[in-house]
Short mmCIF file of N, CA, C and O in Angstrom, two decimals:
data_model
loop_
_atom_site.label_atom_id
_atom_site.label_comp_id
_atom_site.label_asym_id
_atom_site.label_seq_id
_atom_site.Cartn_x
_atom_site.Cartn_y
_atom_site.Cartn_z
N MET A 633 -33.08 35.25 -13.46
CA MET A 633 -31.79 35.40 -12.83
C MET A 633 -31.26 34.04 -12.35
O MET A 633 -30.09 33.75 -12.54
N LYS A 634 -32.14 33.23 -11.72
CA LYS A 634 -31.72 31.92 -11.26
C LYS A 634 -31.36 31.01 -12.42
O LYS A 634 -30.42 30.24 -12.33
N ILE A 635 -32.09 31.12 -13.53
CA ILE A 635 -31.81 30.29 -14.70
C ILE A 635 -30.45 30.64 -15.28
O ILE A 635 -29.66 29.76 -15.62
N VAL A 636 -30.13 31.92 -15.36
CA VAL A 636 -28.84 32.37 -15.89
C VAL A 636 -27.72 31.86 -15.00
O VAL A 636 -26.68 31.40 -15.48
N LEU A 637 -27.91 31.92 -13.69
CA LEU A 637 -26.90 31.44 -12.76
C LEU A 637 -26.70 29.93 -12.90
O LEU A 637 -25.56 29.45 -12.95
N CYS A 638 -27.78 29.16 -13.02
CA CYS A 638 -27.68 27.71 -13.20
C CYS A 638 -26.98 27.35 -14.50
O CYS A 638 -26.13 26.46 -14.55
N VAL A 639 -27.31 28.06 -15.58
CA VAL A 639 -26.67 27.81 -16.88
C VAL A 639 -25.19 28.15 -16.81
O VAL A 639 -24.34 27.43 -17.35
N SER A 640 -24.84 29.22 -16.13
CA SER A 640 -23.43 29.61 -15.99
C SER A 640 -22.64 28.56 -15.21
O SER A 640 -21.54 28.18 -15.60
N ILE A 641 -23.22 28.07 -14.12
CA ILE A 641 -22.55 27.03 -13.32
C ILE A 641 -22.39 25.76 -14.14
O ILE A 641 -21.34 25.13 -14.13
N LEU A 642 -23.41 25.37 -14.87
CA LEU A 642 -23.35 24.19 -15.71
C LEU A 642 -22.27 24.32 -16.78
O LEU A 642 -21.52 23.38 -17.05
N ALA A 643 -22.15 25.51 -17.37
CA ALA A 643 -21.13 25.74 -18.40
C ALA A 643 -19.72 25.63 -17.82
O ALA A 643 -18.83 25.05 -18.44
N VAL A 644 -19.52 26.17 -16.62
CA VAL A 644 -18.19 26.10 -15.99
C VAL A 644 -17.85 24.66 -15.63
O VAL A 644 -16.74 24.20 -15.88
N VAL A 645 -18.78 23.93 -15.06
CA VAL A 645 -18.54 22.53 -14.69
C VAL A 645 -18.25 21.70 -15.94
O VAL A 645 -17.35 20.87 -15.95
N SER A 646 -18.98 21.93 -17.02
CA SER A 646 -18.75 21.19 -18.27
C SER A 646 -17.38 21.49 -18.85
O SER A 646 -16.69 20.61 -19.34
N ALA A 647 -16.97 22.74 -18.79
CA ALA A 647 -15.68 23.14 -19.34
C ALA A 647 -14.53 22.50 -18.56
O ALA A 647 -13.50 22.15 -19.12
N VAL A 648 -14.70 22.31 -17.25
CA VAL A 648 -13.67 21.70 -16.43
C VAL A 648 -13.67 20.19 -16.61
O VAL A 648 -12.62 19.56 -16.67
N ALA A 649 -14.84 19.55 -16.74
CA ALA A 649 -14.94 18.10 -16.81
C ALA A 649 -14.49 17.54 -18.15
O ALA A 649 -13.92 16.47 -18.21
N VAL A 650 -14.71 18.24 -19.24
CA VAL A 650 -14.38 17.73 -20.57
C VAL A 650 -12.89 17.51 -20.76
O VAL A 650 -12.48 16.43 -21.18
N PRO A 651 -11.98 18.46 -20.42
CA PRO A 651 -10.56 18.17 -20.62
C PRO A 651 -10.05 17.01 -19.78
O PRO A 651 -9.22 16.24 -20.23
N SER A 652 -10.53 16.86 -18.55
CA SER A 652 -10.04 15.75 -17.73
C SER A 652 -10.52 14.42 -18.27
O SER A 652 -9.82 13.42 -18.21
N ALA A 653 -11.72 14.36 -18.82
CA ALA A 653 -12.24 13.11 -19.38
C ALA A 653 -11.50 12.76 -20.66
O ALA A 653 -11.19 11.60 -20.91
N THR A 654 -11.19 13.73 -21.50
CA THR A 654 -10.50 13.44 -22.75
C THR A 654 -9.05 13.05 -22.49
O THR A 654 -8.46 12.31 -23.26
N GLY A 655 -8.46 13.51 -21.40
CA GLY A 655 -7.09 13.14 -21.07
C GLY A 655 -6.97 11.67 -20.73
O GLY A 655 -5.92 11.07 -20.90
N GLN A 656 -8.03 11.03 -20.26
CA GLN A 656 -7.98 9.62 -19.89
C GLN A 656 -8.29 8.70 -21.06
O GLN A 656 -8.02 7.52 -21.00
N SER A 657 -8.88 9.21 -22.12
CA SER A 657 -9.37 8.33 -23.17
C SER A 657 -8.33 8.10 -24.25
O SER A 657 -8.41 8.66 -25.33
N LYS A 658 -7.33 7.30 -23.93
CA LYS A 658 -6.39 6.84 -24.95
C LYS A 658 -7.06 5.72 -25.72
O LYS A 658 -7.89 5.00 -25.18
N GLN A 659 -6.67 5.57 -26.94
CA GLN A 659 -7.25 4.53 -27.79
C GLN A 659 -6.71 3.15 -27.39
O GLN A 659 -5.52 2.98 -27.19
N SER A 660 -7.59 2.18 -27.26
CA SER A 660 -7.18 0.81 -26.96
C SER A 660 -6.59 0.17 -28.21
O SER A 660 -7.01 0.45 -29.32
N LYS A 661 -5.60 -0.71 -28.01
CA LYS A 661 -5.02 -1.49 -29.09
C LYS A 661 -5.26 -2.96 -28.78
O LYS A 661 -5.39 -3.35 -27.63
N GLU A 662 -5.32 -3.76 -29.82
CA GLU A 662 -5.60 -5.19 -29.65
C GLU A 662 -4.33 -5.93 -29.23
O GLU A 662 -3.30 -5.85 -29.90
N GLY A 663 -4.41 -6.64 -28.12
CA GLY A 663 -3.30 -7.45 -27.63
C GLY A 663 -3.76 -8.88 -27.42
O GLY A 663 -4.94 -9.19 -27.56
N THR A 664 -2.82 -9.75 -27.07
CA THR A 664 -3.13 -11.16 -26.83
C THR A 664 -2.50 -11.59 -25.52
O THR A 664 -1.31 -11.34 -25.29
N ILE A 665 -3.29 -12.25 -24.67
CA ILE A 665 -2.75 -12.80 -23.43
C ILE A 665 -1.95 -14.05 -23.80
O ILE A 665 -2.48 -14.96 -24.44
N ILE A 666 -0.67 -14.07 -23.43
CA ILE A 666 0.17 -15.21 -23.80
C ILE A 666 0.50 -16.12 -22.63
O ILE A 666 0.88 -17.26 -22.83
N ASN A 667 0.36 -15.62 -21.39
CA ASN A 667 0.70 -16.45 -20.24
C ASN A 667 0.02 -15.90 -18.99
O ASN A 667 -0.13 -14.69 -18.84
N VAL A 668 -0.36 -16.80 -18.09
CA VAL A 668 -0.93 -16.43 -16.79
C VAL A 668 -0.26 -17.28 -15.73
O VAL A 668 -0.26 -18.51 -15.83
N GLN A 669 0.35 -16.62 -14.74
CA GLN A 669 0.99 -17.34 -13.63
C GLN A 669 0.30 -16.92 -12.34
O GLN A 669 0.10 -15.74 -12.09
N LYS A 670 -0.02 -17.91 -11.51
CA LYS A 670 -0.76 -17.67 -10.27
C LYS A 670 0.13 -17.90 -9.06
O LYS A 670 0.93 -18.83 -9.04
N GLN A 671 -0.02 -17.03 -8.04
CA GLN A 671 0.67 -17.20 -6.78
C GLN A 671 -0.36 -17.08 -5.65
O GLN A 671 -1.18 -16.16 -5.65
N ASP A 672 -0.30 -17.99 -4.71
CA ASP A 672 -1.13 -17.91 -3.50
C ASP A 672 -0.28 -17.23 -2.44
O ASP A 672 0.80 -17.73 -2.09
N VAL A 673 -0.74 -16.10 -1.93
CA VAL A 673 0.03 -15.33 -0.96
C VAL A 673 -0.68 -15.36 0.38
O VAL A 673 -1.88 -15.10 0.46
N ALA A 674 0.06 -15.72 1.42
CA ALA A 674 -0.48 -15.72 2.77
C ALA A 674 0.30 -14.73 3.61
O ALA A 674 1.53 -14.70 3.57
N THR A 675 -0.42 -13.88 4.33
CA THR A 675 0.25 -12.92 5.20
C THR A 675 -0.34 -13.01 6.59
O THR A 675 -1.54 -13.20 6.73
N PRO A 676 0.41 -12.89 7.63
CA PRO A 676 1.87 -12.86 7.63
C PRO A 676 2.42 -14.26 7.35
O PRO A 676 1.73 -15.25 7.53
N SER A 677 3.66 -14.30 6.91
CA SER A 677 4.26 -15.61 6.61
C SER A 677 4.52 -16.36 7.91
O SER A 677 4.69 -15.77 8.98
N VAL A 678 4.54 -17.67 7.82
CA VAL A 678 4.74 -18.52 9.00
C VAL A 678 6.03 -19.30 8.81
O VAL A 678 6.30 -19.83 7.73
N ARG A 679 6.80 -19.36 9.86
CA ARG A 679 8.07 -20.09 9.84
C ARG A 679 7.82 -21.57 9.61
O ARG A 679 6.90 -22.17 10.18
N ALA A 680 8.62 -22.19 8.76
CA ALA A 680 8.50 -23.62 8.49
C ALA A 680 8.75 -24.40 9.77
O ALA A 680 9.66 -24.10 10.53
N GLY A 681 7.91 -25.40 10.03
CA GLY A 681 8.07 -26.24 11.20
C GLY A 681 7.43 -25.67 12.46
O GLY A 681 7.56 -26.25 13.53
N ALA A 682 6.75 -24.52 12.36
CA ALA A 682 6.12 -23.93 13.55
C ALA A 682 4.91 -24.76 13.96
O ALA A 682 4.25 -25.37 13.13
N GLU A 683 4.61 -24.79 15.23
CA GLU A 683 3.45 -25.51 15.73
C GLU A 683 2.18 -24.83 15.24
O GLU A 683 2.07 -23.61 15.26
N ALA A 684 1.21 -25.63 14.83
CA ALA A 684 -0.03 -25.08 14.26
C ALA A 684 -0.79 -24.22 15.26
O ALA A 684 -1.42 -23.24 14.88
N VAL A 685 -0.75 -24.57 16.54
CA VAL A 685 -1.49 -23.80 17.54
C VAL A 685 -0.82 -22.47 17.86
O VAL A 685 -1.41 -21.59 18.47
N ARG A 686 0.43 -22.31 17.48
CA ARG A 686 1.17 -21.09 17.80
C ARG A 686 1.38 -20.18 16.60
O ARG A 686 2.15 -19.24 16.67
N THR A 687 0.73 -20.48 15.51
CA THR A 687 0.89 -19.64 14.33
C THR A 687 -0.21 -18.58 14.28
O THR A 687 -1.33 -18.80 14.73
N PRO A 688 0.08 -17.41 13.74
CA PRO A 688 -0.93 -16.36 13.67
C PRO A 688 -1.96 -16.66 12.58
O PRO A 688 -1.72 -17.45 11.67
N LEU A 689 -3.12 -16.03 12.72
CA LEU A 689 -4.12 -16.14 11.67
C LEU A 689 -3.57 -15.50 10.40
O LEU A 689 -2.92 -14.46 10.46
N GLN A 690 -3.86 -16.12 9.29
CA GLN A 690 -3.35 -15.60 8.02
C GLN A 690 -4.49 -15.21 7.11
O GLN A 690 -5.57 -15.80 7.16
N SER A 691 -4.21 -14.22 6.28
CA SER A 691 -5.15 -13.90 5.22
C SER A 691 -4.52 -14.34 3.90
O SER A 691 -3.31 -14.29 3.73
N HIS A 692 -5.34 -14.83 3.00
CA HIS A 692 -4.87 -15.30 1.70
C HIS A 692 -5.41 -14.40 0.61
O HIS A 692 -6.56 -13.95 0.67
N TYR A 693 -4.56 -14.14 -0.36
CA TYR A 693 -5.01 -13.49 -1.58
C TYR A 693 -4.18 -14.06 -2.72
O TYR A 693 -3.21 -14.78 -2.49
N TYR A 694 -4.60 -13.78 -3.91
CA TYR A 694 -3.98 -14.39 -5.08
C TYR A 694 -3.43 -13.32 -6.00
O TYR A 694 -4.09 -12.31 -6.26
N LEU A 695 -2.22 -13.55 -6.46
CA LEU A 695 -1.57 -12.68 -7.44
C LEU A 695 -1.50 -13.43 -8.76
O LEU A 695 -1.12 -14.60 -8.80
N TYR A 696 -1.87 -12.76 -9.81
CA TYR A 696 -1.76 -13.34 -11.15
C TYR A 696 -0.86 -12.43 -11.97
O TYR A 696 -1.13 -11.23 -12.09
N ASN A 697 0.22 -12.96 -12.50
CA ASN A 697 1.06 -12.23 -13.44
C ASN A 697 0.57 -12.60 -14.84
O ASN A 697 0.68 -13.74 -15.26
N ILE A 698 0.02 -11.60 -15.52
CA ILE A 698 -0.61 -11.82 -16.82
C ILE A 698 0.25 -11.16 -17.89
O ILE A 698 0.45 -9.95 -17.88
N SER A 699 0.79 -11.99 -18.80
CA SER A 699 1.63 -11.49 -19.89
C SER A 699 0.76 -11.21 -21.11
O SER A 699 0.03 -12.08 -21.57
N VAL A 700 0.86 -9.98 -21.60
CA VAL A 700 0.07 -9.54 -22.75
C VAL A 700 1.02 -9.08 -23.83
O VAL A 700 1.90 -8.24 -23.59
N GLN A 701 0.85 -9.65 -25.04
CA GLN A 701 1.67 -9.23 -26.17
C GLN A 701 0.91 -8.18 -26.96
O GLN A 701 -0.22 -8.38 -27.36
N LEU A 702 1.59 -7.07 -27.19
CA LEU A 702 1.05 -5.95 -27.96
C LEU A 702 2.08 -5.63 -29.02
O LEU A 702 3.13 -5.08 -28.71
N ASN A 703 1.79 -6.04 -30.26
CA ASN A 703 2.77 -5.97 -31.35
C ASN A 703 3.99 -6.79 -30.94
O ASN A 703 3.87 -7.96 -30.67
N CYS A 704 5.18 -6.18 -30.88
CA CYS A 704 6.39 -6.92 -30.52
C CYS A 704 6.76 -6.76 -29.05
O CYS A 704 7.79 -7.25 -28.61
N ASP A 705 5.94 -6.08 -28.28
CA ASP A 705 6.20 -5.87 -26.86
C ASP A 705 5.37 -6.82 -26.01
O ASP A 705 4.22 -7.09 -26.33
N VAL A 706 5.99 -7.30 -24.93
CA VAL A 706 5.28 -8.13 -23.97
C VAL A 706 5.28 -7.38 -22.64
O VAL A 706 6.33 -7.02 -22.12
N TYR A 707 4.08 -7.12 -22.12
CA TYR A 707 3.90 -6.45 -20.85
C TYR A 707 3.36 -7.47 -19.85
O TYR A 707 2.44 -8.21 -20.17
N VAL A 708 3.95 -7.49 -18.65
CA VAL A 708 3.46 -8.36 -17.60
C VAL A 708 2.78 -7.47 -16.56
O VAL A 708 3.41 -6.59 -15.97
N GLY A 709 1.48 -7.69 -16.40
CA GLY A 709 0.70 -6.92 -15.44
C GLY A 709 0.32 -7.80 -14.27
O GLY A 709 0.14 -9.00 -14.40
N ARG A 710 0.19 -7.18 -13.10
CA ARG A 710 -0.16 -7.92 -11.90
C ARG A 710 -1.62 -7.66 -11.55
O ARG A 710 -2.04 -6.54 -11.36
N TYR A 711 -2.39 -8.77 -11.49
CA TYR A 711 -3.80 -8.73 -11.12
C TYR A 711 -3.94 -9.38 -9.76
O TYR A 711 -3.46 -10.49 -9.55
N GLU A 712 -4.55 -8.68 -8.80
CA GLU A 712 -4.72 -9.20 -7.45
C GLU A 712 -6.18 -9.49 -7.19
O GLU A 712 -7.05 -8.74 -7.62
N SER A 713 -6.45 -10.59 -6.49
CA SER A 713 -7.81 -10.96 -6.17
C SER A 713 -7.85 -11.66 -4.82
O SER A 713 -6.93 -12.41 -4.47
N GLU A 714 -8.90 -11.43 -4.06
CA GLU A 714 -9.09 -12.14 -2.81
C GLU A 714 -9.70 -13.51 -3.05
O GLU A 714 -9.70 -14.36 -2.17
N LEU A 715 -10.22 -13.72 -4.25
CA LEU A 715 -10.85 -14.98 -4.60
C LEU A 715 -9.92 -15.82 -5.47
O LEU A 715 -9.15 -15.29 -6.26
N ASN A 716 -10.03 -17.12 -5.35
CA ASN A 716 -9.26 -18.03 -6.18
C ASN A 716 -10.03 -18.27 -7.47
O ASN A 716 -10.34 -19.39 -7.84
N ASP A 717 -10.38 -17.18 -8.15
CA ASP A 717 -11.22 -17.27 -9.33
C ASP A 717 -10.82 -16.18 -10.31
O ASP A 717 -11.17 -15.01 -10.12
N LEU A 718 -10.09 -16.54 -11.33
CA LEU A 718 -9.67 -15.59 -12.35
C LEU A 718 -10.77 -15.47 -13.40
O LEU A 718 -11.29 -16.50 -13.85
N PRO A 719 -11.16 -14.25 -13.78
CA PRO A 719 -12.18 -14.12 -14.82
C PRO A 719 -11.76 -14.84 -16.10
O PRO A 719 -10.58 -14.83 -16.48
N SER A 720 -12.71 -15.49 -16.77
CA SER A 720 -12.38 -16.28 -17.97
C SER A 720 -11.80 -15.43 -19.08
O SER A 720 -11.07 -15.93 -19.93
N ALA A 721 -12.09 -14.13 -19.09
CA ALA A 721 -11.54 -13.24 -20.13
C ALA A 721 -10.03 -13.09 -19.99
O ALA A 721 -9.35 -12.69 -20.94
N LEU A 722 -9.47 -13.42 -18.82
CA LEU A 722 -8.03 -13.29 -18.59
C LEU A 722 -7.33 -14.63 -18.76
O LEU A 722 -6.44 -14.99 -18.00
N SER A 723 -7.70 -15.37 -19.78
CA SER A 723 -7.11 -16.68 -20.08
C SER A 723 -6.12 -16.56 -21.23
O SER A 723 -6.27 -15.70 -22.09
N PRO A 724 -5.11 -17.45 -21.26
CA PRO A 724 -4.14 -17.43 -22.36
C PRO A 724 -4.82 -17.57 -23.73
O PRO A 724 -5.86 -18.23 -23.85
N HIS A 725 -4.27 -16.94 -24.72
CA HIS A 725 -4.69 -16.95 -26.12
C HIS A 725 -5.92 -16.09 -26.38
O HIS A 725 -6.42 -16.08 -27.50
N ASN A 726 -6.43 -15.37 -25.37
CA ASN A 726 -7.56 -14.46 -25.59
C ASN A 726 -7.06 -13.13 -26.14
O ASN A 726 -6.04 -12.61 -25.69
N SER A 727 -7.80 -12.57 -27.07
CA SER A 727 -7.52 -11.22 -27.55
C SER A 727 -8.16 -10.24 -26.59
O SER A 727 -9.30 -10.44 -26.15
N VAL A 728 -7.42 -9.19 -26.25
CA VAL A 728 -7.92 -8.20 -25.29
C VAL A 728 -7.61 -6.79 -25.78
O VAL A 728 -6.57 -6.56 -26.39
N PRO A 729 -8.51 -5.84 -25.53
CA PRO A 729 -8.21 -4.43 -25.82
C PRO A 729 -7.33 -3.87 -24.72
O PRO A 729 -7.68 -3.91 -23.54
N VAL A 730 -6.15 -3.35 -25.09
CA VAL A 730 -5.15 -2.90 -24.12
C VAL A 730 -4.94 -1.40 -24.25
O VAL A 730 -4.83 -0.88 -25.36
N ARG A 731 -4.87 -0.74 -23.11
CA ARG A 731 -4.55 0.68 -23.05
C ARG A 731 -3.42 0.84 -22.05
O ARG A 731 -3.50 0.34 -20.93
N LEU A 732 -2.32 1.51 -22.45
CA LEU A 732 -1.15 1.67 -21.59
C LEU A 732 -1.00 3.11 -21.14
O LEU A 732 -1.20 4.04 -21.94
N GLU A 733 -0.66 3.30 -19.87
CA GLU A 733 -0.34 4.60 -19.31
C GLU A 733 0.77 4.41 -18.30
O GLU A 733 0.63 3.63 -17.38
N LYS A 734 1.87 5.12 -18.49
CA LYS A 734 3.04 5.04 -17.62
C LYS A 734 3.29 3.64 -17.10
O LYS A 734 3.74 2.79 -17.82
N HIS A 735 2.98 3.33 -15.86
CA HIS A 735 3.27 2.02 -15.26
C HIS A 735 2.01 1.20 -15.04
O HIS A 735 2.00 0.28 -14.21
N VAL A 736 0.95 1.52 -15.79
CA VAL A 736 -0.34 0.85 -15.61
C VAL A 736 -0.85 0.35 -16.96
O VAL A 736 -0.70 1.02 -17.98
N MET A 737 -1.45 -0.84 -16.94
CA MET A 737 -2.07 -1.41 -18.13
C MET A 737 -3.55 -1.60 -17.83
O MET A 737 -3.92 -2.14 -16.79
N TYR A 738 -4.39 -1.14 -18.77
CA TYR A 738 -5.83 -1.31 -18.64
C TYR A 738 -6.31 -2.27 -19.72
O TYR A 738 -5.95 -2.12 -20.89
N LEU A 739 -7.09 -3.26 -19.33
CA LEU A 739 -7.74 -4.15 -20.28
C LEU A 739 -9.20 -3.74 -20.31
O LEU A 739 -9.92 -3.88 -19.32
N ASP A 740 -9.63 -3.17 -21.44
CA ASP A 740 -10.97 -2.58 -21.57
C ASP A 740 -11.95 -3.60 -22.14
O ASP A 740 -12.12 -3.69 -23.35
N PHE A 741 -12.61 -4.34 -21.26
CA PHE A 741 -13.64 -5.28 -21.67
C PHE A 741 -14.98 -4.55 -21.71
O PHE A 741 -15.16 -3.57 -20.97
N PRO A 742 -15.93 -5.01 -22.52
CA PRO A 742 -17.24 -4.36 -22.54
C PRO A 742 -17.87 -4.36 -21.15
O PRO A 742 -18.04 -5.41 -20.54
N GLY A 743 -18.15 -3.19 -20.63
CA GLY A 743 -18.78 -3.06 -19.33
C GLY A 743 -17.84 -3.16 -18.15
O GLY A 743 -18.27 -3.01 -17.01
N ASP A 744 -16.55 -3.42 -18.37
CA ASP A 744 -15.62 -3.57 -17.26
C ASP A 744 -14.21 -3.26 -17.73
O ASP A 744 -13.81 -3.62 -18.84
N THR A 745 -13.45 -2.58 -16.89
CA THR A 745 -12.04 -2.31 -17.16
C THR A 745 -11.21 -2.92 -16.05
O THR A 745 -11.49 -2.71 -14.87
N VAL A 746 -10.20 -3.69 -16.43
CA VAL A 746 -9.30 -4.32 -15.46
C VAL A 746 -8.01 -3.51 -15.45
O VAL A 746 -7.37 -3.34 -16.48
N LYS A 747 -7.65 -3.00 -14.27
CA LYS A 747 -6.44 -2.20 -14.11
C LYS A 747 -5.36 -3.08 -13.48
O LYS A 747 -5.60 -3.75 -12.48
N MET A 748 -4.16 -3.07 -14.11
CA MET A 748 -3.06 -3.87 -13.60
C MET A 748 -1.78 -3.04 -13.58
O MET A 748 -1.52 -2.27 -14.51
N GLN A 749 -1.00 -3.22 -12.52
CA GLN A 749 0.30 -2.59 -12.42
C GLN A 749 1.26 -3.34 -13.34
O GLN A 749 1.31 -4.57 -13.32
N ILE A 750 2.02 -2.63 -14.18
CA ILE A 750 3.00 -3.28 -15.05
C ILE A 750 4.24 -3.58 -14.22
O ILE A 750 4.84 -2.69 -13.63
N VAL A 751 4.61 -4.87 -14.14
CA VAL A 751 5.76 -5.28 -13.35
C VAL A 751 6.97 -5.61 -14.22
O VAL A 751 8.09 -5.69 -13.72
N ARG A 752 6.73 -5.80 -15.52
CA ARG A 752 7.84 -6.11 -16.43
C ARG A 752 7.44 -5.78 -17.86
O ARG A 752 6.28 -5.89 -18.23
N HIS A 753 8.43 -5.38 -18.66
CA HIS A 753 8.21 -5.10 -20.08
C HIS A 753 9.43 -5.59 -20.84
O HIS A 753 10.57 -5.37 -20.42
N LYS A 754 9.19 -6.28 -21.93
CA LYS A 754 10.31 -6.72 -22.77
C LYS A 754 9.85 -6.75 -24.21
O LYS A 754 8.65 -6.82 -24.51
N VAL A 755 10.80 -6.70 -25.12
CA VAL A 755 10.52 -6.81 -26.54
C VAL A 755 10.59 -8.27 -26.90
O VAL A 755 11.58 -8.95 -26.58
N SER A 756 9.55 -8.78 -27.54
CA SER A 756 9.48 -10.19 -27.89
C SER A 756 10.42 -10.50 -29.05
O SER A 756 10.50 -9.75 -30.01
N ALA A 757 11.11 -11.63 -28.95
CA ALA A 757 11.98 -12.07 -30.03
C ALA A 757 11.38 -13.25 -30.77
O ALA A 757 11.99 -13.81 -31.67
N ALA A 758 10.17 -13.64 -30.39
CA ALA A 758 9.54 -14.82 -30.99
C ALA A 758 8.63 -14.44 -32.16
O ALA A 758 8.14 -13.32 -32.24
N GLY A 759 8.40 -15.38 -33.02
CA GLY A 759 7.41 -15.22 -34.10
C GLY A 759 7.77 -14.12 -35.08
O GLY A 759 8.93 -13.93 -35.44
N ALA A 760 6.78 -13.39 -35.54
CA ALA A 760 6.94 -12.35 -36.55
C ALA A 760 7.85 -11.23 -36.06
O ALA A 760 8.55 -10.61 -36.84
N CYS A 761 7.85 -10.97 -34.76
CA CYS A 761 8.70 -9.90 -34.23
C CYS A 761 10.18 -10.25 -34.40
O CYS A 761 10.98 -9.41 -34.75
N GLY A 762 10.53 -11.51 -34.17
CA GLY A 762 11.92 -11.94 -34.35
C GLY A 762 12.35 -11.87 -35.79
O GLY A 762 13.47 -11.54 -36.11
N GLN A 763 11.42 -12.16 -36.72
CA GLN A 763 11.74 -12.11 -38.14
C GLN A 763 11.97 -10.67 -38.60
O GLN A 763 12.88 -10.40 -39.36
N THR A 764 11.17 -9.72 -38.11
CA THR A 764 11.38 -8.32 -38.52
C THR A 764 12.65 -7.77 -37.91
O THR A 764 13.31 -6.95 -38.50
N ALA A 765 13.01 -8.24 -36.69
CA ALA A 765 14.25 -7.77 -36.06
C ALA A 765 15.46 -8.28 -36.84
O ALA A 765 16.45 -7.58 -36.99
N ILE A 766 15.38 -9.51 -37.37
CA ILE A 766 16.49 -10.06 -38.13
C ILE A 766 16.61 -9.37 -39.49
O ILE A 766 17.69 -9.10 -39.98
N ALA A 767 15.47 -9.03 -40.09
CA ALA A 767 15.47 -8.44 -41.42
C ALA A 767 16.01 -7.02 -41.42
O ALA A 767 16.43 -6.54 -42.46
N LYS A 768 16.09 -6.36 -40.30
CA LYS A 768 16.55 -4.98 -40.25
C LYS A 768 18.01 -4.84 -40.53
O LYS A 768 18.85 -5.53 -40.36
#
């Protein structure tokens, strides 16, 4: 009786978990990082010319706007880090596996996935994309 109950519970949990897992597994496409821009952000901001002893303590973090070209589209994703150290895989001219969902871009590296908010999207007019647009 206990074995039947355990098997039934396992079957129900498996049936619920499989659709949710398959819904997340979109196929990655090969993209290329074309640009990386870094910003040092300090919060709260301090007024220019303020006395050093009268300024509040600030926390620093780093924003990286990473442009990834996927076919003729360029997506700019925002990567945030508390460290001033960008992973070497997020360097310009690197090929990356890209997965897109609504307003989020995932870079699927072996053993690690980097999630970035998409802040901009445009169709590239450079290179082969510009030639196919003209030929139409």
